[in-house]
PDB file of C-alpha atoms in Angstrom:
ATOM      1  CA  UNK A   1    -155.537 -63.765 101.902  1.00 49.00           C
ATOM      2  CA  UNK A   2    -157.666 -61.070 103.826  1.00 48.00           C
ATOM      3  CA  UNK A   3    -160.188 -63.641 104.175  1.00 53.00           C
ATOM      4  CA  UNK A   4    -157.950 -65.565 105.801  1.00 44.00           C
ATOM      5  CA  UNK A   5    -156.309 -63.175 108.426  1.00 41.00           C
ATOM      6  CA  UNK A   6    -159.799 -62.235 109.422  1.00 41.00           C
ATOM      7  CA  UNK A   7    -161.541 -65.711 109.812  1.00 39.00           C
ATOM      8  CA  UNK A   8    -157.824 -66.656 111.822  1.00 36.00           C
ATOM      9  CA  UNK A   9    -158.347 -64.212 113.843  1.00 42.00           C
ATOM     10  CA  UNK A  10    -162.063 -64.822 114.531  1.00 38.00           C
ATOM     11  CA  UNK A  11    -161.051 -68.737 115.363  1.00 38.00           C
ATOM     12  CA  UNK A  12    -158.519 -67.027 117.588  1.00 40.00           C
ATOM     13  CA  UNK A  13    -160.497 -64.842 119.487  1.00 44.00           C
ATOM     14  CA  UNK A  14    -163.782 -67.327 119.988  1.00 40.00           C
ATOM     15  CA  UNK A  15    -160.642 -69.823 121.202  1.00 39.00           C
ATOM     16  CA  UNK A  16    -159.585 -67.213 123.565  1.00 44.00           C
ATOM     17  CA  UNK A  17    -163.176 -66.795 124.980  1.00 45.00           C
ATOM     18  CA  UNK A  18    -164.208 -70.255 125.100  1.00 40.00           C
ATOM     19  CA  UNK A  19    -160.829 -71.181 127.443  1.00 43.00           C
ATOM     20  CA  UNK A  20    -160.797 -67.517 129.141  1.00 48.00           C
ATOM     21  CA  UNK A  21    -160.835 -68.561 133.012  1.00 54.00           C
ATOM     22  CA  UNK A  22    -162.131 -66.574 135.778  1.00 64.00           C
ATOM     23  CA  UNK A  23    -159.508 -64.603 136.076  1.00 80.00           C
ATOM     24  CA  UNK A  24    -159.754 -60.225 136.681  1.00 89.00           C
ATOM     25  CA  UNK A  25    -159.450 -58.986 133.102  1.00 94.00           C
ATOM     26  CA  UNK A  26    -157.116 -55.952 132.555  1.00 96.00           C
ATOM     27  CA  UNK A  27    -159.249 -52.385 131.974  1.00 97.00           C
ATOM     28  CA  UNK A  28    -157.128 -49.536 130.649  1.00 98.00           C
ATOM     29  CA  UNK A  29    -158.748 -45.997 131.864  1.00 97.00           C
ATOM     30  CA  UNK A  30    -160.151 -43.906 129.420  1.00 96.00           C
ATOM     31  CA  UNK A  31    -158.073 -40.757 129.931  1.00 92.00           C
ATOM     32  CA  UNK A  32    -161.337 -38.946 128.081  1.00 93.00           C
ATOM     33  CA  UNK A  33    -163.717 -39.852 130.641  1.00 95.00           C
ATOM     34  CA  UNK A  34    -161.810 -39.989 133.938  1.00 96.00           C
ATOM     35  CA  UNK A  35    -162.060 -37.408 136.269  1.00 94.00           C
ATOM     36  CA  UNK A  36    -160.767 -36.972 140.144  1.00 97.00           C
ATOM     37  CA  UNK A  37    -163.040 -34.198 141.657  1.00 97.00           C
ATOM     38  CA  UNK A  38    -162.490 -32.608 145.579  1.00 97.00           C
ATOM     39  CA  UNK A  39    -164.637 -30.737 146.992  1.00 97.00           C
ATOM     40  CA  UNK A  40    -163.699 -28.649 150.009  1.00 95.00           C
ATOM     41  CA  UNK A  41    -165.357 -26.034 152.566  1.00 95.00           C
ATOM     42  CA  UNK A  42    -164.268 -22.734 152.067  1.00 95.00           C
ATOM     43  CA  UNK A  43    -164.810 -20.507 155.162  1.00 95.00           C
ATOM     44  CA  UNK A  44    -168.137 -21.952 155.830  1.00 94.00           C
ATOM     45  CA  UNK A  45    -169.679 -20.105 152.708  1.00 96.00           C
ATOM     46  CA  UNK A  46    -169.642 -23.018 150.278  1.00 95.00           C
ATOM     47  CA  UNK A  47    -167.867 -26.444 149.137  1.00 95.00           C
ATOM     48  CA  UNK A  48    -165.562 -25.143 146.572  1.00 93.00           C
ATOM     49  CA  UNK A  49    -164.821 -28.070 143.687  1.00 96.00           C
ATOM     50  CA  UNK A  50    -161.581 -28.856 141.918  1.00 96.00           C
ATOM     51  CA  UNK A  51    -160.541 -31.301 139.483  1.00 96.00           C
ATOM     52  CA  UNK A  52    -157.870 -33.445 137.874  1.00 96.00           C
ATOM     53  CA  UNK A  53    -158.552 -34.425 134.502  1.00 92.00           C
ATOM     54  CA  UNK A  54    -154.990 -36.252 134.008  1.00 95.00           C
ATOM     55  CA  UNK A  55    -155.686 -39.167 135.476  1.00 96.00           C
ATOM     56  CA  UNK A  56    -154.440 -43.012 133.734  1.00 97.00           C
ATOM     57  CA  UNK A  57    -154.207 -46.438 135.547  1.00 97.00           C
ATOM     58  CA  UNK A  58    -155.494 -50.209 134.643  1.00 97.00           C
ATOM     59  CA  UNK A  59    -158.249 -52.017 136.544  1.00 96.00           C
ATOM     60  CA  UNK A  60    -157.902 -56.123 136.704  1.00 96.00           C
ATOM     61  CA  UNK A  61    -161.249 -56.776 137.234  1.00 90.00           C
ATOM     62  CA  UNK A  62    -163.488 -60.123 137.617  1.00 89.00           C
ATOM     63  CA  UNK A  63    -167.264 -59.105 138.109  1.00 83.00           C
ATOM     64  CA  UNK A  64    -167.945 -62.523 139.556  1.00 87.00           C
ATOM     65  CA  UNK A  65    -164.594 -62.137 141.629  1.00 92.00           C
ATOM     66  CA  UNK A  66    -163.743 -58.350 142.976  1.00 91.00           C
ATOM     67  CA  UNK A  67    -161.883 -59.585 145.503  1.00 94.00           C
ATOM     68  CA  UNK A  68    -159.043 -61.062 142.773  1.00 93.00           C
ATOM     69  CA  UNK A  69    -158.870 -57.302 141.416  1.00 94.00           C
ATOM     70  CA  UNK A  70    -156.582 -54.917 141.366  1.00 97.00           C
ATOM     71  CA  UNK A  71    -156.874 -50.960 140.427  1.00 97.00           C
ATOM     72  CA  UNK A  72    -153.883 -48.584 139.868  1.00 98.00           C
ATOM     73  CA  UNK A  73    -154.172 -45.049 139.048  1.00 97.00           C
ATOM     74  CA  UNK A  74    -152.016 -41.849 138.597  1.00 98.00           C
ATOM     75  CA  UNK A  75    -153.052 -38.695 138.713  1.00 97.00           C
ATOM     76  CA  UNK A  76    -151.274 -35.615 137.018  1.00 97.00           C
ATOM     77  CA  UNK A  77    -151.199 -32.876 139.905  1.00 96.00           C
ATOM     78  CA  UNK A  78    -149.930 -30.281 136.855  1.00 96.00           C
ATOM     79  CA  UNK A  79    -154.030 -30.976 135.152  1.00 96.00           C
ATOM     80  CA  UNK A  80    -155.638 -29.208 138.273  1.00 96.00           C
ATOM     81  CA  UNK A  81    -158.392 -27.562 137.158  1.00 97.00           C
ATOM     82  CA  UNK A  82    -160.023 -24.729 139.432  1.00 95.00           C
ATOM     83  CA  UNK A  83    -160.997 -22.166 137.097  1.00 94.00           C
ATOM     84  CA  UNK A  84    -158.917 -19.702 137.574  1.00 95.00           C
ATOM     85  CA  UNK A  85    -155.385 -19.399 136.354  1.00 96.00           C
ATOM     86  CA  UNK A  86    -153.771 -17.773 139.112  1.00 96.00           C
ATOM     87  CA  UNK A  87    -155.635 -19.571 142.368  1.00 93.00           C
ATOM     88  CA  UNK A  88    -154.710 -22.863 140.519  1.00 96.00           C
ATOM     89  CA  UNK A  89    -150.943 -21.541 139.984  1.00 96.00           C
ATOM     90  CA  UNK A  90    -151.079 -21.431 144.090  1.00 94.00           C
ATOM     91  CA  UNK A  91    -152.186 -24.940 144.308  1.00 94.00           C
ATOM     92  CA  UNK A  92    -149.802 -26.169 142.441  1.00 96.00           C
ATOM     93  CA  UNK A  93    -147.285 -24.450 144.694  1.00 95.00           C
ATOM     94  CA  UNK A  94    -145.028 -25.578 147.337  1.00 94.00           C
ATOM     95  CA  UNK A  95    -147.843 -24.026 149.706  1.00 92.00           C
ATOM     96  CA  UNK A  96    -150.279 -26.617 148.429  1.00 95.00           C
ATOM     97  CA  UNK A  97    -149.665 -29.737 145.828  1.00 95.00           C
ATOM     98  CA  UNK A  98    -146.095 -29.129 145.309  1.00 96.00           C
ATOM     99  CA  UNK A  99    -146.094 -30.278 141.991  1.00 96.00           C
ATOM    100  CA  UNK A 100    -142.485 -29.459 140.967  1.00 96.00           C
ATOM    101  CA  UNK A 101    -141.313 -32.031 143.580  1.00 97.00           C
ATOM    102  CA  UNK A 102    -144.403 -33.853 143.570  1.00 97.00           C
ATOM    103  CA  UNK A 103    -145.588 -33.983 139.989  1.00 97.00           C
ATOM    104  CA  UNK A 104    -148.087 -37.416 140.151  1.00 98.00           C
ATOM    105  CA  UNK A 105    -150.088 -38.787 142.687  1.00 97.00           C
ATOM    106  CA  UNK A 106    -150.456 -42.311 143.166  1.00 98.00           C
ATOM    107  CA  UNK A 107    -153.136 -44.687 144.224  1.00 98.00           C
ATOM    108  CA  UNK A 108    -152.396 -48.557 144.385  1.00 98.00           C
ATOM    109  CA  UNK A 109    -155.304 -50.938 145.784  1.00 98.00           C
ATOM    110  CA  UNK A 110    -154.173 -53.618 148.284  1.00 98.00           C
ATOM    111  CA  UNK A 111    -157.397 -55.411 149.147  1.00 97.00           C
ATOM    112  CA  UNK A 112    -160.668 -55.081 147.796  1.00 97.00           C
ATOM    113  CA  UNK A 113    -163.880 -55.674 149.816  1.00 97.00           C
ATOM    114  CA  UNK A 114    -167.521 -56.448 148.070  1.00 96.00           C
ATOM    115  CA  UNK A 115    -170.066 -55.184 149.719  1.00 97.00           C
ATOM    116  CA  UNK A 116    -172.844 -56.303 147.469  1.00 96.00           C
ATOM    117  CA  UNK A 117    -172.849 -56.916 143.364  1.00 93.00           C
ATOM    118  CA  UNK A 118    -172.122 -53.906 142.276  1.00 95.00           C
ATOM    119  CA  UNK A 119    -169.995 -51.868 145.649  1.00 97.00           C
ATOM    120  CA  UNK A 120    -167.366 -52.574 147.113  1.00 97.00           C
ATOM    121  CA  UNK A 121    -164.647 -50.405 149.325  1.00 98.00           C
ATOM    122  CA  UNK A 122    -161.098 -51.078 147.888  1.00 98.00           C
ATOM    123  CA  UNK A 123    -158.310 -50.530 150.385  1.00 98.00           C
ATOM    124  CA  UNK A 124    -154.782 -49.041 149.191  1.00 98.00           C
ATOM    125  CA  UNK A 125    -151.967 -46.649 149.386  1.00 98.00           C
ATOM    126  CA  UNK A 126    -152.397 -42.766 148.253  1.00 98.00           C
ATOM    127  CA  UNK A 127    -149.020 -41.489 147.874  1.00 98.00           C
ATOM    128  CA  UNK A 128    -149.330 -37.479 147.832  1.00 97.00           C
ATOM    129  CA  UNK A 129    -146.924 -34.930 147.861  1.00 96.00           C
ATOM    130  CA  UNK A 130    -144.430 -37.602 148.885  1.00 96.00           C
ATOM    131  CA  UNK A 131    -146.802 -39.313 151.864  1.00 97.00           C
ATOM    132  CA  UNK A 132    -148.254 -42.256 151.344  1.00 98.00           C
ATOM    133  CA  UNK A 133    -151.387 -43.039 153.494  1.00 98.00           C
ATOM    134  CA  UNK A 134    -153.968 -45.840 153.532  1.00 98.00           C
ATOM    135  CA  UNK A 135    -157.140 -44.781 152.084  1.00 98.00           C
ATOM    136  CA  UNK A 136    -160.738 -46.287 151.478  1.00 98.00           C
ATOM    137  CA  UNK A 137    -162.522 -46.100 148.477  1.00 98.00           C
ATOM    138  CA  UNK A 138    -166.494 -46.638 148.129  1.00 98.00           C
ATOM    139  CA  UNK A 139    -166.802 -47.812 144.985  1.00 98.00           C
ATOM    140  CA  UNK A 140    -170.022 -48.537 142.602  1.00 98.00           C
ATOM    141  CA  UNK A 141    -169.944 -50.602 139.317  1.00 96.00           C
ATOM    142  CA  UNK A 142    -172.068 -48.493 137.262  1.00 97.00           C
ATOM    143  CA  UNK A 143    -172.220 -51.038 133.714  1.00 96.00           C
ATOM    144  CA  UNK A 144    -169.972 -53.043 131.948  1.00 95.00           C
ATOM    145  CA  UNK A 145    -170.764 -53.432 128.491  1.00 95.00           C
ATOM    146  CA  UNK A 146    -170.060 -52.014 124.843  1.00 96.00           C
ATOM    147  CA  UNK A 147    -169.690 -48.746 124.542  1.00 93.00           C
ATOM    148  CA  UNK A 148    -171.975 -47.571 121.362  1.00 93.00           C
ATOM    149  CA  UNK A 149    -170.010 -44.939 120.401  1.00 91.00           C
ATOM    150  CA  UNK A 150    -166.751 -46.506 120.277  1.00 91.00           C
ATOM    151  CA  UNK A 151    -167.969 -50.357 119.719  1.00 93.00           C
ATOM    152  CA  UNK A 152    -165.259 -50.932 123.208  1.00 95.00           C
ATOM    153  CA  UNK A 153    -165.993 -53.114 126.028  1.00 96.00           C
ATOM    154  CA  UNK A 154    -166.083 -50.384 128.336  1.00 96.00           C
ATOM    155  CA  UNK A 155    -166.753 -50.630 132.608  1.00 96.00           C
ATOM    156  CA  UNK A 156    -167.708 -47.688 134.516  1.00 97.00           C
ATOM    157  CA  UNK A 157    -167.052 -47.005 138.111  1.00 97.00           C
ATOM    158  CA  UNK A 158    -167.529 -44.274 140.644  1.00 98.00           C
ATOM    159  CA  UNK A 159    -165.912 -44.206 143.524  1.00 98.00           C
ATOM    160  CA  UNK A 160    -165.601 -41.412 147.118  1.00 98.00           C
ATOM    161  CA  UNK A 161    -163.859 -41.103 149.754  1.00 98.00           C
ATOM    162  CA  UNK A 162    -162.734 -38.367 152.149  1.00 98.00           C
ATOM    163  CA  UNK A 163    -159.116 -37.412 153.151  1.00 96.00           C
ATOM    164  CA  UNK A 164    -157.606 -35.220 155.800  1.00 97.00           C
ATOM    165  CA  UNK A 165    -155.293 -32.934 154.179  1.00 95.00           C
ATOM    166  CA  UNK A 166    -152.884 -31.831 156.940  1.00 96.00           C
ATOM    167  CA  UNK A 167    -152.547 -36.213 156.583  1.00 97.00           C
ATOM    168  CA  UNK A 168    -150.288 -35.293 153.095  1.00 96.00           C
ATOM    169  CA  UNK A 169    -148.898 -32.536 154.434  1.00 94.00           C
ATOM    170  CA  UNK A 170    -151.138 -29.778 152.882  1.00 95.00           C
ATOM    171  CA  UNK A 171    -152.087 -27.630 155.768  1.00 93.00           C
ATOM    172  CA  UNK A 172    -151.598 -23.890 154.373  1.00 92.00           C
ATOM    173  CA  UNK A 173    -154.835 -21.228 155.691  1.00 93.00           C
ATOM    174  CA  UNK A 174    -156.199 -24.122 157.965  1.00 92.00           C
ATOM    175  CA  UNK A 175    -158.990 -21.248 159.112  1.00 92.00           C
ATOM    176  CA  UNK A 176    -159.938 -20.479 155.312  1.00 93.00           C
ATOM    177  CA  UNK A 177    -160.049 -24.029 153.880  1.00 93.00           C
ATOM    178  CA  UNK A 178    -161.292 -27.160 155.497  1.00 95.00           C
ATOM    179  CA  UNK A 179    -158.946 -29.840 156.898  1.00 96.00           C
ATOM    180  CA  UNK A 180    -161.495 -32.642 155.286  1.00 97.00           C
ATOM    181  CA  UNK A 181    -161.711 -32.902 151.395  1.00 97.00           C
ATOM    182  CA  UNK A 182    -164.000 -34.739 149.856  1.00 98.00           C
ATOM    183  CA  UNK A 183    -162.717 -37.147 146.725  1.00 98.00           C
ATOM    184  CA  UNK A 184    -165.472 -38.099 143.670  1.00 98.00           C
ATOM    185  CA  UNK A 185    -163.753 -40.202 141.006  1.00 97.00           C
ATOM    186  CA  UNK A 186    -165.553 -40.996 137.919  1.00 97.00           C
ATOM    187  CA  UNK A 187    -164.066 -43.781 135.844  1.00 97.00           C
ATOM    188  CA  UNK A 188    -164.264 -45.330 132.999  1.00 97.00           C
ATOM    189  CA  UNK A 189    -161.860 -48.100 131.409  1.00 97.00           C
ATOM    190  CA  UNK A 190    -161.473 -50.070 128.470  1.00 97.00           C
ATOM    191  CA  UNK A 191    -161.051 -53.996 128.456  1.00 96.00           C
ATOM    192  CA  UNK A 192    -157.268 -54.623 126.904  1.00 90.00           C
TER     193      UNK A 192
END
């Protein structure tokens, strides 16, 4: 009987490959090895860095085909990590993120752009603190492949842009922290 679950389910799955069309396949982010980073001047001295490690979303993605994708992501404002308790307690303040009103941020792709095999920009909607602004990503397709550790098929992206962040409404000590912040995102996502 277990013989014949497992060889069903090989037939299956080598039927689903060999009629698969070329259409984006659905990529669930790895919520171990996703990270939003900003970086932002502080007072001229240096770029201070923060980061979001609660971040989920799906990528349908076609590497022959990046304009058919589509990326989705959410990003849990309460997993700000600046290393230290009480400056990222102000951050998540009204004064700042406002994440009792504004617990999630949300980025939604609307049309993606290749710029060679492996970059592209994807264009979308960043709704922040209850704004929603078109933003630019510069995206790089780092590998798709199985992931060794976890036997997955696993695609890894990285992606920057920079945002104005007066734009979302965050615009407390203007003369202490830069009005331009710097966005790294480091992605990784498992094929469904």
């Amino acid at each position: 009987m277990r013989r014949s679950i497992a060889l069903l389910a090989l037939v299956l799955g080598l039927a689903r490959a060999a009629g698969a069309e070329d259409a984006p396949v659905r990529w669930r982010f790895d919520p171990v090895h996703c990270q939003v980073l900003f970086f932002a001047d502080h007072l001229g001295f240096s770029r201070q860095m923060g980061r979001f490690t609660g971040v989920t979303g799906s990528i349908d993605f076609d590497p022959d085909d990046w304009t058919a994708g589509r990326v989705e992501a959410t990003i849990d404002v309460d997993s700000l990590w600046l290393g230290d308790a009480a400056w990222e307690k102000k951050m998540r303040s009204d004064d700042f993120f406002d994440a009792g009103r504004f617990p999630a941020a949300r980025f939604t792709s609307q049309r993606i752009e290749p710029t060679s095999e492996s970059t592209a920009r994807v264009h979308g909607l960043l709704e922040l603190r209850g704004v929603a602004r078109p933003v630019v990503l510069e995206v790089t397709r780092n590998r798709v492949g199985r992931n060794t550790f976890n036997l997955k098929q696993t695609a890894g992206f990285s992606a920057r842009t920079t945002l104005s962040r007066r734009a979302f409404g965050i615009s407390r000590l203007p003369a202490a922290i830069a009005d331009d912040v710097e966005i790294v995102l480091e992605i990784e996502a498992i094929r469904e």
